[in-house]
PDB file of C-alpha atoms in Angstrom:
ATOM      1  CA  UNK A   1     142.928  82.341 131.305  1.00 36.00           C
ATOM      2  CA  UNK A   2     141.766  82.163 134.484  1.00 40.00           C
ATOM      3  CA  UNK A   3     141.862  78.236 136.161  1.00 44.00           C
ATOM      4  CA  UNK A   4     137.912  78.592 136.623  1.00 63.00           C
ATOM      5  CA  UNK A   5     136.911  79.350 133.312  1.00 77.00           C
ATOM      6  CA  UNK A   6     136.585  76.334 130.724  1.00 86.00           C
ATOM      7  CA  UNK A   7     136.453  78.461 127.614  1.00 93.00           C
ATOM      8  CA  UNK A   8     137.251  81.788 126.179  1.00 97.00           C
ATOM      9  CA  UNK A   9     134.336  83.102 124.557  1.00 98.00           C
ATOM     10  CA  UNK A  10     135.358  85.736 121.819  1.00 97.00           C
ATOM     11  CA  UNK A  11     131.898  88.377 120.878  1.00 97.00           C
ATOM     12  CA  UNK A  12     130.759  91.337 119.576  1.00 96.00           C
ATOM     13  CA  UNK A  13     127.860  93.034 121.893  1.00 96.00           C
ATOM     14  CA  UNK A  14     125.331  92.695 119.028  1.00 96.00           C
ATOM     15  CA  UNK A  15     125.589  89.649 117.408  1.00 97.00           C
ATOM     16  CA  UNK A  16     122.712  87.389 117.861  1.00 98.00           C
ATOM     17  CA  UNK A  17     124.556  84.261 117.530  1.00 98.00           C
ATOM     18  CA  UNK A  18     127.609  85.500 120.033  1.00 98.00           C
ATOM     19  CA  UNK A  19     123.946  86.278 122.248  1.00 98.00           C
ATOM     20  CA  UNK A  20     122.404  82.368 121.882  1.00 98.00           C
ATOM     21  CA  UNK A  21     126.404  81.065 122.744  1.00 98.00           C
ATOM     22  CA  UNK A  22     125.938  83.437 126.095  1.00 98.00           C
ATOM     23  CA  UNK A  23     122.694  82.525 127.379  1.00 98.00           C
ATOM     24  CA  UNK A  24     123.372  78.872 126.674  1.00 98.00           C
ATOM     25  CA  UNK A  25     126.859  79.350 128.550  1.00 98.00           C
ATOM     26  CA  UNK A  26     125.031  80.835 131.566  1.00 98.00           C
ATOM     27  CA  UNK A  27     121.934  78.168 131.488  1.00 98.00           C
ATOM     28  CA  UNK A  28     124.609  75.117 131.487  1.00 98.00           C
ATOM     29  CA  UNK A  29     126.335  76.917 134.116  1.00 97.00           C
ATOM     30  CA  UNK A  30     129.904  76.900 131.795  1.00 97.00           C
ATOM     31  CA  UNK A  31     132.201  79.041 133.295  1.00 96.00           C
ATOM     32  CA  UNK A  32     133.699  81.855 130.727  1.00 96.00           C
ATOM     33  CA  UNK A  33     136.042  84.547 129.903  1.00 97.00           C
ATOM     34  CA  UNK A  34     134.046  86.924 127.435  1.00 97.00           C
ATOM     35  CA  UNK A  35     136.283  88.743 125.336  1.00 96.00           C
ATOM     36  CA  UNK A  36     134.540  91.372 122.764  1.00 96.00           C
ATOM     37  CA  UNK A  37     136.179  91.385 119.531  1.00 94.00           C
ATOM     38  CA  UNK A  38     134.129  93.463 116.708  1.00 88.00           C
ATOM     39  CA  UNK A  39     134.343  91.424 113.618  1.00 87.00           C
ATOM     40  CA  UNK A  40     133.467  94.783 111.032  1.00 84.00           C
ATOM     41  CA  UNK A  41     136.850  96.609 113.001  1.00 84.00           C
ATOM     42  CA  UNK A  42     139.887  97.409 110.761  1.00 82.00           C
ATOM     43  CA  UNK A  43     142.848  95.041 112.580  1.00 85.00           C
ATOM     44  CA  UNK A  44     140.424  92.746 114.331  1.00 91.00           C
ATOM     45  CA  UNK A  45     142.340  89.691 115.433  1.00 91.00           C
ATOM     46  CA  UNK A  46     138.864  87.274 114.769  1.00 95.00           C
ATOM     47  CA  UNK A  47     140.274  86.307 111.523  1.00 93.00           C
ATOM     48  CA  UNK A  48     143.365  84.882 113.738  1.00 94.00           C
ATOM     49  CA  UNK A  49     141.276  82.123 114.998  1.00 95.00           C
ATOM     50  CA  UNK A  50     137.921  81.749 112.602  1.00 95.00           C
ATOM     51  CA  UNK A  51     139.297  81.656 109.098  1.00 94.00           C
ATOM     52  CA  UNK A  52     135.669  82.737 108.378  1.00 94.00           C
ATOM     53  CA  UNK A  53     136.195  86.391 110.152  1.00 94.00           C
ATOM     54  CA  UNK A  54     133.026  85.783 112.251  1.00 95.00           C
ATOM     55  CA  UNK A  55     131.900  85.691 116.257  1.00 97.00           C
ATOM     56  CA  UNK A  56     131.216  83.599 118.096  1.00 98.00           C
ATOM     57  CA  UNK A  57     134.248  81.602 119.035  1.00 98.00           C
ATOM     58  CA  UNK A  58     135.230  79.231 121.620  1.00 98.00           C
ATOM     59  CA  UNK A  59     138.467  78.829 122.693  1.00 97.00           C
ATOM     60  CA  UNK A  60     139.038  75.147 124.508  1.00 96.00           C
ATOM     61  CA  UNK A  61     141.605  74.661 127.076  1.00 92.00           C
ATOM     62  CA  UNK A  62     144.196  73.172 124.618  1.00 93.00           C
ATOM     63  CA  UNK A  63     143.857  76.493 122.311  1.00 94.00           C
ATOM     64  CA  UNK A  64     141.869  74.792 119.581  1.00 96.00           C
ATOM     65  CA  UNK A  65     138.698  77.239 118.374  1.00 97.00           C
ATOM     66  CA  UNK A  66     135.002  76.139 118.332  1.00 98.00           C
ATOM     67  CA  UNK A  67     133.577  78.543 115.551  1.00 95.00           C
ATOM     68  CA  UNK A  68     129.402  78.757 114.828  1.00 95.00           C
ATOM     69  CA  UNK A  69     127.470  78.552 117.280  1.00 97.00           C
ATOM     70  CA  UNK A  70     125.381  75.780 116.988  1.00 97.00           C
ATOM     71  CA  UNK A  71     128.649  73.691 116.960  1.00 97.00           C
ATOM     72  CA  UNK A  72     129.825  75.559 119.975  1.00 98.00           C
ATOM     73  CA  UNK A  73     125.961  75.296 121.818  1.00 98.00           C
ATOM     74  CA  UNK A  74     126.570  71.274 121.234  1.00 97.00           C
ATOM     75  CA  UNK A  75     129.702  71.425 122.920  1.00 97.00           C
ATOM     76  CA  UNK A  76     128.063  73.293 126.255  1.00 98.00           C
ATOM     77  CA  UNK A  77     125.369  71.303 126.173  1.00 97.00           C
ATOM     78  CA  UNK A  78     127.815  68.218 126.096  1.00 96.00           C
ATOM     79  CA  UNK A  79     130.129  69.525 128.605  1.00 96.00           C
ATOM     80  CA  UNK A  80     127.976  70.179 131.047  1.00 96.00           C
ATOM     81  CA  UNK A  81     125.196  67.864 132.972  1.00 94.00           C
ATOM     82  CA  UNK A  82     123.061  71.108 134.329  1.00 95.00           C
ATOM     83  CA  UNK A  83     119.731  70.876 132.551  1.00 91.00           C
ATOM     84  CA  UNK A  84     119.748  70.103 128.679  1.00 95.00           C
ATOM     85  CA  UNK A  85     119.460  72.335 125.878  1.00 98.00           C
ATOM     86  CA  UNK A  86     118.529  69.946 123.528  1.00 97.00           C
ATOM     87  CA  UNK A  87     116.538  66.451 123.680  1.00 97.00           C
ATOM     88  CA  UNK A  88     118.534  63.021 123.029  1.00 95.00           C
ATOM     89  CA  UNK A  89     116.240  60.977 121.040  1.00 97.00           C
ATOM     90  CA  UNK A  90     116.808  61.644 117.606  1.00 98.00           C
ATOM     91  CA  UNK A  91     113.249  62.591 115.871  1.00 98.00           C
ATOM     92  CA  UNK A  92     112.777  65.283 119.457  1.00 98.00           C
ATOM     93  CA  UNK A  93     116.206  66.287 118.560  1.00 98.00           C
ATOM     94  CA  UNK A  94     115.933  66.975 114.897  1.00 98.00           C
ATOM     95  CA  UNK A  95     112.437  69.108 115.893  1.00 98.00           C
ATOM     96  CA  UNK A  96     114.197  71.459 118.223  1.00 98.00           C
ATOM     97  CA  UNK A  97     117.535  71.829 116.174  1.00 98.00           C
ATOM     98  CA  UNK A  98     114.486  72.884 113.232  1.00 98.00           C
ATOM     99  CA  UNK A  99     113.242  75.905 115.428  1.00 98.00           C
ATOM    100  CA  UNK A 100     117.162  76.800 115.742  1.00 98.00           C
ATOM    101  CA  UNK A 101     117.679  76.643 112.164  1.00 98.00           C
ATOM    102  CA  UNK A 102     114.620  78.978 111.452  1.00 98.00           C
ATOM    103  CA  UNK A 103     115.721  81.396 114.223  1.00 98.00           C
ATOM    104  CA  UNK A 104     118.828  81.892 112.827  1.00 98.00           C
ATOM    105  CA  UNK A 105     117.573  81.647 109.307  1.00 98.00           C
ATOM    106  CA  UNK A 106     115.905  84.977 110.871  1.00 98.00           C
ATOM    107  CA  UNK A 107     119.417  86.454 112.258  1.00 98.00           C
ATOM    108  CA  UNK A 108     120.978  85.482 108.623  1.00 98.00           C
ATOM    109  CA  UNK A 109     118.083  87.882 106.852  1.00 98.00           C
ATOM    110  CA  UNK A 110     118.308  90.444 109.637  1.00 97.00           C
ATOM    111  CA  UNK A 111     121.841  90.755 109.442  1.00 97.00           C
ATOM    112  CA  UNK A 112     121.798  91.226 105.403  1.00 96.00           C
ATOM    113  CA  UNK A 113     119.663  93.986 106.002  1.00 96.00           C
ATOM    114  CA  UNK A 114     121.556  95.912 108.747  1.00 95.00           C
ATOM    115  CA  UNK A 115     124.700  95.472 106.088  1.00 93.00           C
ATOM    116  CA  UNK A 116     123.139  96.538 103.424  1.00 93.00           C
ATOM    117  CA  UNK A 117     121.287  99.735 104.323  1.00 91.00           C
ATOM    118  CA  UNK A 118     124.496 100.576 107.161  1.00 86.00           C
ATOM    119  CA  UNK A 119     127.447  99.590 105.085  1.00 83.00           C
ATOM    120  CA  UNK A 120     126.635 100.478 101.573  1.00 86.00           C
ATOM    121  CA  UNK A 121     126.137 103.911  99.958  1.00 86.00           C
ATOM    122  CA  UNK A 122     122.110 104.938  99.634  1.00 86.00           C
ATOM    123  CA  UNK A 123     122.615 104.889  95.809  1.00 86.00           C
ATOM    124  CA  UNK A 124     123.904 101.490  96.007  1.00 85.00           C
ATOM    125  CA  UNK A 125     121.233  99.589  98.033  1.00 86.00           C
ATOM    126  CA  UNK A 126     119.178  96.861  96.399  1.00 88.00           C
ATOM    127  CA  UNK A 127     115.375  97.919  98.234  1.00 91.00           C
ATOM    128  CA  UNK A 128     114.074  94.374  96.163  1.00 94.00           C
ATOM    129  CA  UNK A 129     116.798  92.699  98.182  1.00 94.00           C
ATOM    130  CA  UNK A 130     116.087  94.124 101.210  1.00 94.00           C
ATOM    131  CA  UNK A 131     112.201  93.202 100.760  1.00 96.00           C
ATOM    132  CA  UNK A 132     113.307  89.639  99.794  1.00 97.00           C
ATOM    133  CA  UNK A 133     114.888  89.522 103.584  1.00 97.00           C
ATOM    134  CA  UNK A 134     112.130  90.871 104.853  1.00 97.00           C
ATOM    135  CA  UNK A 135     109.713  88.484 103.143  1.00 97.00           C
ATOM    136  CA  UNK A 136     112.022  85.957 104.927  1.00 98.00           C
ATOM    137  CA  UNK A 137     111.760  87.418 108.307  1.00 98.00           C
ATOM    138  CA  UNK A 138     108.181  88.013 108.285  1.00 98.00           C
ATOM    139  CA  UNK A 139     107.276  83.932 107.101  1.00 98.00           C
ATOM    140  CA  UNK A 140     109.753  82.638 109.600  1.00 98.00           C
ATOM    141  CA  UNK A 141     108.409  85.060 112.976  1.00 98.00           C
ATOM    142  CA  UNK A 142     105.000  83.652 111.680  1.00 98.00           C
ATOM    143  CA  UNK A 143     105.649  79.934 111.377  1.00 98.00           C
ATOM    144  CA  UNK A 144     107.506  80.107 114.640  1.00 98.00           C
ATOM    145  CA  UNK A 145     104.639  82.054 116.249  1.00 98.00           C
ATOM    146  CA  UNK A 146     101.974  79.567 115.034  1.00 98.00           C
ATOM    147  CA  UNK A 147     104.041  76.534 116.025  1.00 98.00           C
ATOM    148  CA  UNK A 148     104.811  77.731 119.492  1.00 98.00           C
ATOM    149  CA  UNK A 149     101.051  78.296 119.874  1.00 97.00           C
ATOM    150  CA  UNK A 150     100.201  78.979 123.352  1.00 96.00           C
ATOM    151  CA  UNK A 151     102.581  77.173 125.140  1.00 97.00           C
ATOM    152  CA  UNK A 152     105.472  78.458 127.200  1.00 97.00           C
ATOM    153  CA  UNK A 153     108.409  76.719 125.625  1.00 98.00           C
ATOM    154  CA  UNK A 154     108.960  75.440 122.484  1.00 98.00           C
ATOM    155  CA  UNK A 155     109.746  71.554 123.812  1.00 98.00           C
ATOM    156  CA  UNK A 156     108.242  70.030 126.438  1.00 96.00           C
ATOM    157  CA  UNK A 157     108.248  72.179 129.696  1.00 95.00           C
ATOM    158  CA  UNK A 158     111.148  73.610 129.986  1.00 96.00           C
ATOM    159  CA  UNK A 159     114.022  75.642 128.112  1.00 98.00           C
ATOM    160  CA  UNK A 160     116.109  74.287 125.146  1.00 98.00           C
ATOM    161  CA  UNK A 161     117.925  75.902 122.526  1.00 98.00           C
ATOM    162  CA  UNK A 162     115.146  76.950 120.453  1.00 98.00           C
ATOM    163  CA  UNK A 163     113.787  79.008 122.639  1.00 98.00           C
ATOM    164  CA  UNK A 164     117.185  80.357 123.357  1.00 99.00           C
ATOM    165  CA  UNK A 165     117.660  80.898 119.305  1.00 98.00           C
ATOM    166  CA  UNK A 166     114.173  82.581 118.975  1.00 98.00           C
ATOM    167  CA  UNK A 167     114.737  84.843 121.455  1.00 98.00           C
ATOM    168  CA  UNK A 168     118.529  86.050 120.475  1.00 98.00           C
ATOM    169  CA  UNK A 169     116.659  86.770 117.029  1.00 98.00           C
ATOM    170  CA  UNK A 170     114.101  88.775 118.433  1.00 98.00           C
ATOM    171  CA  UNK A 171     116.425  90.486 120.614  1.00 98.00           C
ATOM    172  CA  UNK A 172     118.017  91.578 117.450  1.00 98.00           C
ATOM    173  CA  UNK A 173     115.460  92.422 115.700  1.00 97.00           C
ATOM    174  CA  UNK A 174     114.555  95.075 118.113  1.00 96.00           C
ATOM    175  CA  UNK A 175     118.114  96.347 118.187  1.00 96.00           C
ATOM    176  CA  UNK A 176     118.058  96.767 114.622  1.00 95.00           C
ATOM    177  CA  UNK A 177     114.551  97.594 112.778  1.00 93.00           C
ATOM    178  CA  UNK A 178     112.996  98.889 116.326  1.00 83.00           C
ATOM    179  CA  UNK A 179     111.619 102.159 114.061  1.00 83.00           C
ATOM    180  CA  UNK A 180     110.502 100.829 111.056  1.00 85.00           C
ATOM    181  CA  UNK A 181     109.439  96.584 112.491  1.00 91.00           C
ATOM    182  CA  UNK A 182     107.208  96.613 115.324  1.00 93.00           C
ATOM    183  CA  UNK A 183     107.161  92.813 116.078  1.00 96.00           C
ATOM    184  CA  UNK A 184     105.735  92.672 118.913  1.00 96.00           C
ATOM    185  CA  UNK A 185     102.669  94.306 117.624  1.00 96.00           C
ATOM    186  CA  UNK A 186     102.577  91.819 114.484  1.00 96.00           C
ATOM    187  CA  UNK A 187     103.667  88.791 116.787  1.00 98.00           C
ATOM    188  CA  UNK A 188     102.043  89.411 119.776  1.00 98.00           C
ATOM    189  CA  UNK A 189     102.519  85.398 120.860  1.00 98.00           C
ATOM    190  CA  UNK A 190     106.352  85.710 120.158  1.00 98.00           C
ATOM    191  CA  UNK A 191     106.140  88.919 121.767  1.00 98.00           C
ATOM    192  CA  UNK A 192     104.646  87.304 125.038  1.00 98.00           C
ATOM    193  CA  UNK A 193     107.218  84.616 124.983  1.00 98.00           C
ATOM    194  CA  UNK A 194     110.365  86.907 124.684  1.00 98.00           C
ATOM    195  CA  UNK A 195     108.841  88.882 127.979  1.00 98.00           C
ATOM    196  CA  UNK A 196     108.492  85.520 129.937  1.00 98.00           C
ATOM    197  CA  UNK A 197     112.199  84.627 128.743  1.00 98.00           C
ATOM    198  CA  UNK A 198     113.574  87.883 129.627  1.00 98.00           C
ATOM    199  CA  UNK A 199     112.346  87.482 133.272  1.00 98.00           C
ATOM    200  CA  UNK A 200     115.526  85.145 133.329  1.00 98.00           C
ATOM    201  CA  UNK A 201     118.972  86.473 134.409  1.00 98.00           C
ATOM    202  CA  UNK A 202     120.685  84.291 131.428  1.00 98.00           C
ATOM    203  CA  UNK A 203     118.683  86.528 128.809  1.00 98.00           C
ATOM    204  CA  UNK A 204     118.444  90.063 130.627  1.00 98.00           C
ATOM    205  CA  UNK A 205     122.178  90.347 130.876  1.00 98.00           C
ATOM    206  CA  UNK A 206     122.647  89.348 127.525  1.00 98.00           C
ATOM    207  CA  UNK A 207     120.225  91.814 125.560  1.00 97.00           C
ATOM    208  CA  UNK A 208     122.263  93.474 122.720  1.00 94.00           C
ATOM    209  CA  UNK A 209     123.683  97.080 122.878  1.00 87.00           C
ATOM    210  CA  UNK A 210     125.570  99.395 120.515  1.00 80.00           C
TER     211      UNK A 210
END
């Protein structure tokens, strides 16, 4: 590892979560060696260091691993004194961590969907399951459109992890359901929010490829 870097950052290009860990990385201004490791992959070495066989992880300086990412997005936010991702009274706290939740309560239906119609057979799928994630995705987009309103961040007047999470969903989204989900025709406020984000260079390096 290289002496300027204070973490190694193990990812695969499309996860959402491995996305949120990245832009929060580059907003704090925490130094990073990105290494791409594809969870899915036949001898992938993730299960080495995340018993749970999932990205993102964090490798510290003394070797031990950081795995989820809102545990690891506590740690940057910790680490570092450049801006704050997340408020420090507890109540403001609680109400941005909630927009994080439901943004990756989003990712977690998303990603059940992608598995299910990409890594079963046809004659296999569940299409009431895959509805029942959609029904998720739709009610969360919607509560997370109505409660952002029209202002431009989420908390207060400037960036925090919420917005980060919302957007890392969205991103997804797109990469995933782009010919059958249209969000930002159904969300147009979301929609409007992930274009002001993506003017940033922490979230237009970081959009998800295949």
């Amino acid at each position: 590892m290289q002496s300027n870097k204070q973490g190694q950052l193990y990812v695969s290009l499309t996860s959402p979560y491995a996305r949120k860990v990245r832009i929060a990385a580059i907003e704090k201004q925490v130094p990073f060696e990105m290494i791409v490791e594809v969870p899915w992959n036949e001898g992938t070495m993730i299960t080495n260091i995340n018993p749970l066989g999932k990205v993102p992880v964090w490798i510290l300086a003394n070797g031990k691993a950081l795995f989820d990412s809102r545990v690891i997005v506590e740690y940057l936010d910790g680490v570092s004194t450049t801006g704050n991702l997340m408020p420090v009274d507890l109540l403001e706290r609680i109400e941005v961590k909630r927009w994080e939740a439901l943004a990756e309560g989003v990712m977690d239906a998303a990603l059940v969907i992608f598995a299910e119609r990409k890594k079963r057979p046809i004659e296999l799928q569940y299409p009431n399951w895959i509805a029942r994630q959609f029904g998720k995705i739709h009610r969360g987009l919607k509560t997370l459109s109505d409660e952002l309103s029209d202002r431009e961040f989420y908390f207060g007047d400037k960036l925090s992890i919420a917005d980060i999470a919302v957007a890392s969903a969205l991103g997804y989204i797109g990469l995933r359901f782009n010919d059958d989900f249209n969000w930002q025709q159904e969300y147009p406020v979301l929609a409007e929010h992930y274009r002001r984000l993506m003017q940033r260079h922490s979230f237009k390096s970081t959009v998800p490829i295949v």
